[in-house]
Amino acid sequence: MSKGQSGLGKSTLVNTLFKSQVSRKASSWNREEKIPKTVEIKAIGHVIEEGGVKMKLTVIDTPGFGDQINNENCWEPIEKYINEQYEKFLKEEVNIARKKRIPDTRVHCCLYFISPTGHSLRPLDLEFMKHLSKVVNIIPVIAKADTMTLEEKSEFKQRVRKELEVNGIEFYPQKEFDEDLEDKTENDKIRQESMPFAVVGSDKEYQVNGKRVLGRKTPWGIIEVENLNHCEFALLRDFVIRTHLQDLKEVTHNIHYETYRAKRLNDNGGLPPGEGLLGTVLPSVPATPCPTAE
Amino acid sequence: MSTGLRYKSKLATPEDKQDINKQYVGLVTLPDQVHQKSVKKGLDFTLMVAGESGLGKSTLVHSLFLTDLYKDRKLLSAEEHISQTTEILKHTVDIEEKGVKLKLTIVDTPGFGDAVNNSECWKPITDYVDQQFEQYFRDESGLNRKNIQDNRVHCCLYFISPFGHGLRPVDVGFMKALHEKVNIVPLIAKADCLVPSEIRKLKERIREEIDKFGIHVYQFPECDSDEDEDFKQQDRELKESAPFAVIGSNTVVEAKGQRVRGRLYPWGIVEVENQAHCDFVKLRNMLIRTHMHDLKDVTCDVHYENYRAHCIQQMTSKLTQDSRMESPIPILPLPTPDAETEKLIRMKDEELRRMQEMLQKMKQQMQDQ
């Protein structure tokens, strides 16, 4: 799922990540289309194949987030959507006649795009991440990083990391879910040095030093998307796809989903929701003490 | 520098002076007299900058006027922003260049558009602009008009985020609230994150939306037909580049052996004063070298007069309302009696009282008898 105000390059970045046109770009919108009044949720599914490995990728975009004058509670439709997916999975799971492979529409990862102001996080960013880091894996990403010089970038990242820490926002990879020491050291390094990744996305190719690279051509130079000196796109791509993809799914399944499930069961008096149990829902019977024989 | 100056100064040469005495009335020296007087008096200009935080407003002001007004500014963190409302901060600085003095006031608007709920976040700004008009109106209608301070806002630079697809609802709301009160010059901030084709598209989009929403931004005046072609060409280019895509910088970097104001990136150097890189030079020329006076004129002749007419209309309509209920109240307050008359009145009152006492005594006497 990609989140953030419109115009931060979300669609372009997702396209670049998966090297195919998986996201409908906003610039190809009809001129008459206005900024949507409420936050919409648009999910598009694709099947990507590379080296014989197939992956069904679903990209969920959220146009309209944070664009209004009054953005209070604009994260609610998104929280609702995520919980709905958990609910769907839960219902399938408690069914008597369970499918072998439950269709998994749960959100495994949420890329949150931070605007590169160079100052600090915006109140809207904090509010969103506070609410949603509890239900989904959030990976904060600094969008359009070609607007900051190297010093500005590192200062900004430091400040963002500090603010996230001060506000108790646990972004992925969360500290508490590190399984062993190896994981911990690896993730610590990523958490404290690289994240949030400052990225630049592009779907156009240019010729640089005899190679064709993805980049952006400006009057003062060509920004190469995959050049680590220019931006951290390659780090993000490796992180999300090449090393932590499976982990993202596992954390979603083992932790976020289980939290949701436990909450639902508690609300329902210890019984799973729906007509899963014997076709009827039995009311919970309070334990009565045996009458003492007189 | 006379390039781009609307008025071409024809300094009186010695030959002219001789001719003056013989043939001409001498009007040719009038512009110089105006020039000298205004240089002596010094010029003043109030510029407002508005836009979300982080769009490079302070950096641009620094680049425009080469002065650092924000040396001790503390940047707020995100939580501190949550409860923040739009503030109005004024900084005044005196700039001098080759004997010409300018008293520059920058009105900053920190907190604008930063909260989660930004409804009416422009209200403090409209209130401020109205207050300045009201102050000027009072001063103008007062008795002592020698040293009126003109604090009216002459121009407002509005920073549009380059990260959007055009104007955002906050942008539209702000501009519609202020376009009849102040000259708005929209700018595309941090333009170094856009490639030329994106800048073109964004400018077109913004121009369309400004038309669509009926926003009246500052219009560059038409140049006279007797100006030379160069000037006309410049003017045309200026109009076609609006809204200006600007980049600001506080740092000087080395580019091609020269020291220039710019931003150093791993992939190249952005030069602020390079016209191929951004419209900073156009903005600076427009603001300071060619249109500063026009901005002031439009503020005085159009925006202020609108305000004044509106004010007077309100006052008279209120008075006619009141007068419908009671007998007509004179607009001017009754003249307060001065000290002399008051003394006389008091004396007369005393006399009356004494006479009344005497009458009472006489009555008593008659009754006793």
mmCIF file of C-alpha atoms in Angstrom, chain A residues 5-9 26-27 30-35 66-73 75 115-124 126-127 130 144-150 152-153 159 163 166-167 200 216-224 229-231, chain B residues 52-56 58 73 75-79 81-82 113-122 161-165 167-170 173 190-198 201 204-205 208 212 247 263-271 276-278:
data_model
loop_
_atom_site.group_PDB
_atom_site.id
_atom_site.type_symbol
_atom_site.label_atom_id
_atom_site.label_comp_id
_atom_site.label_asym_id
_atom_site.label_seq_id
_atom_site.Cartn_x
_atom_site.Cartn_y
_atom_site.Cartn_z
ATOM 1 C CA GLN A 5 -0.155 13.348 -0.157
ATOM 2 C CA SER A 6 -0.724 13.501 -3.870
ATOM 3 C CA GLY A 7 2.204 14.440 -6.019
ATOM 4 C CA LEU A 8 4.893 12.830 -3.892
ATOM 5 C CA GLY A 9 5.764 10.338 -6.593
ATOM 6 C CA ALA A 26 -1.972 10.582 -11.429
ATOM 7 C CA SER A 27 -0.543 12.678 -14.223
ATOM 8 C CA ASN A 30 -8.218 13.264 -16.933
ATOM 9 C CA ARG A 31 -7.783 16.999 -16.593
ATOM 10 C CA GLU A 32 -11.256 17.292 -15.141
ATOM 11 C CA GLU A 33 -10.574 14.927 -12.289
ATOM 12 C CA LYS A 34 -10.288 16.867 -9.114
ATOM 13 C CA ILE A 35 -8.586 15.896 -5.924
ATOM 14 C CA GLY A 66 -3.938 14.590 3.314
ATOM 15 C CA ASP A 67 -4.984 16.832 0.452
ATOM 16 C CA GLN A 68 -7.950 18.540 2.020
ATOM 17 C CA ILE A 69 -7.980 21.656 4.122
ATOM 18 C CA ASN A 70 -9.278 19.725 7.082
ATOM 19 C CA ASN A 71 -7.518 16.410 7.311
ATOM 20 C CA GLU A 72 -8.756 15.247 10.659
ATOM 21 C CA ASN A 73 -9.242 11.517 10.815
ATOM 22 C CA TRP A 75 -6.566 7.870 8.238
ATOM 23 C CA SER A 115 7.327 15.171 2.150
ATOM 24 C CA PRO A 116 10.936 16.420 1.888
ATOM 25 C CA THR A 117 10.472 19.719 3.625
ATOM 26 C CA GLY A 118 13.865 19.520 5.246
ATOM 27 C CA HIS A 119 12.446 20.677 8.564
ATOM 28 C CA SER A 120 10.571 17.913 10.335
ATOM 29 C CA LEU A 121 7.634 15.577 10.067
ATOM 30 C CA ARG A 122 4.257 17.147 9.588
ATOM 31 C CA PRO A 123 1.596 16.719 12.243
ATOM 32 C CA LEU A 124 -0.428 14.722 9.760
ATOM 33 C CA LEU A 126 2.759 11.740 13.011
ATOM 34 C CA GLU A 127 -0.935 11.182 13.508
ATOM 35 C CA LYS A 130 0.806 6.617 15.320
ATOM 36 C CA LYS A 144 11.387 13.206 -4.078
ATOM 37 C CA ALA A 145 14.739 13.192 -2.367
ATOM 38 C CA ASP A 146 16.374 14.982 -5.272
ATOM 39 C CA THR A 147 15.325 18.210 -3.657
ATOM 40 C CA MET A 148 17.831 17.887 -0.822
ATOM 41 C CA THR A 149 21.606 18.093 -0.809
ATOM 42 C CA LEU A 150 23.571 15.424 1.016
ATOM 43 C CA GLU A 152 20.228 18.361 4.231
ATOM 44 C CA LYS A 153 19.311 14.739 3.634
ATOM 45 C CA ARG A 159 15.481 14.564 12.772
ATOM 46 C CA GLU A 163 10.769 12.382 16.093
ATOM 47 C CA VAL A 166 10.086 10.406 20.681
ATOM 48 C CA ASN A 167 6.548 9.687 19.598
ATOM 49 C CA VAL A 200 13.848 9.155 -6.210
ATOM 50 C CA ARG A 216 15.661 12.152 -14.221
ATOM 51 C CA LYS A 217 17.237 14.621 -16.605
ATOM 52 C CA THR A 218 17.630 18.138 -15.288
ATOM 53 C CA PRO A 219 19.482 21.090 -16.844
ATOM 54 C CA TRP A 220 22.254 20.574 -14.312
ATOM 55 C CA GLY A 221 22.752 16.829 -14.504
ATOM 56 C CA ILE A 222 21.125 13.431 -14.661
ATOM 57 C CA ILE A 223 19.921 11.888 -11.431
ATOM 58 C CA GLU A 224 20.432 8.145 -11.557
ATOM 59 C CA ASN A 229 25.504 8.139 -4.397
ATOM 60 C CA HIS A 230 22.402 9.819 -5.709
ATOM 61 C CA CYS A 231 19.598 8.245 -3.739
ATOM 62 C CA GLU B 52 3.597 25.768 4.113
ATOM 63 C CA SER B 53 6.728 25.396 6.165
ATOM 64 C CA GLY B 54 9.668 23.763 4.489
ATOM 65 C CA LEU B 55 9.134 25.294 1.068
ATOM 66 C CA GLY B 56 12.230 27.476 1.230
ATOM 67 C CA SER B 58 13.331 32.116 4.300
ATOM 68 C CA ARG B 73 15.201 31.040 14.276
ATOM 69 C CA LEU B 75 12.672 25.234 13.850
ATOM 70 C CA LEU B 76 9.709 23.608 15.508
ATOM 71 C CA SER B 77 9.289 19.861 15.721
ATOM 72 C CA ALA B 78 6.184 18.154 14.447
ATOM 73 C CA GLU B 79 4.435 17.926 17.816
ATOM 74 C CA HIS B 81 3.317 22.172 15.072
ATOM 75 C CA ILE B 82 0.167 20.292 16.013
ATOM 76 C CA GLY B 113 -1.074 25.244 6.420
ATOM 77 C CA ASP B 114 0.909 23.072 8.811
ATOM 78 C CA ALA B 115 -1.787 21.715 11.060
ATOM 79 C CA VAL B 116 -3.888 18.659 10.483
ATOM 80 C CA ASN B 117 -7.012 20.798 10.295
ATOM 81 C CA ASN B 118 -6.251 23.894 8.293
ATOM 82 C CA SER B 119 -9.723 25.376 8.034
ATOM 83 C CA GLU B 120 -9.519 29.138 7.861
ATOM 84 C CA CYS B 121 -5.816 29.073 8.591
ATOM 85 C CA TRP B 122 -5.556 32.206 6.479
ATOM 86 C CA SER B 161 4.458 23.187 -3.316
ATOM 87 C CA PRO B 162 6.175 21.541 -6.295
ATOM 88 C CA PHE B 163 5.204 18.150 -4.952
ATOM 89 C CA GLY B 164 1.566 18.424 -5.896
ATOM 90 C CA HIS B 165 -0.239 18.224 -9.182
ATOM 91 C CA LEU B 167 -3.109 23.966 -6.607
ATOM 92 C CA ARG B 168 -4.234 22.336 -3.392
ATOM 93 C CA PRO B 169 -7.462 23.280 -1.606
ATOM 94 C CA VAL B 170 -5.442 25.272 0.968
ATOM 95 C CA GLY B 173 -8.663 29.016 -0.125
ATOM 96 C CA LYS B 190 11.945 24.289 -4.602
ATOM 97 C CA ALA B 191 11.836 24.010 -8.345
ATOM 98 C CA ASP B 192 15.042 21.986 -8.429
ATOM 99 C CA CYS B 193 13.081 18.812 -7.844
ATOM 100 C CA LEU B 194 11.362 19.173 -11.203
ATOM 101 C CA VAL B 195 12.680 18.572 -14.690
ATOM 102 C CA PRO B 196 11.866 21.195 -17.345
ATOM 103 C CA SER B 197 8.939 19.300 -18.830
ATOM 104 C CA GLU B 198 7.394 18.860 -15.393
ATOM 105 C CA LYS B 201 3.173 21.112 -17.156
ATOM 106 C CA GLU B 204 0.145 25.326 -17.241
ATOM 107 C CA ARG B 205 -1.898 23.444 -14.721
ATOM 108 C CA GLU B 208 -5.582 26.908 -15.696
ATOM 109 C CA LYS B 212 -10.931 28.244 -13.204
ATOM 110 C CA ILE B 247 15.118 28.072 -6.157
ATOM 111 C CA ARG B 263 23.045 24.069 -4.390
ATOM 112 C CA LEU B 264 25.556 21.282 -4.672
ATOM 113 C CA TYR B 265 24.166 17.880 -5.541
ATOM 114 C CA PRO B 266 26.011 14.660 -6.344
ATOM 115 C CA TRP B 267 24.730 14.912 -9.874
ATOM 116 C CA GLY B 268 25.379 18.555 -10.580
ATOM 117 C CA ILE B 269 25.219 22.106 -9.331
ATOM 118 C CA VAL B 270 22.066 24.169 -9.458
ATOM 119 C CA GLU B 271 22.839 27.826 -10.014
ATOM 120 C CA ALA B 276 18.207 28.133 -17.637
ATOM 121 C CA HIS B 277 17.955 26.595 -14.175
ATOM 122 C CA CYS B 278 15.135 28.595 -12.602
#
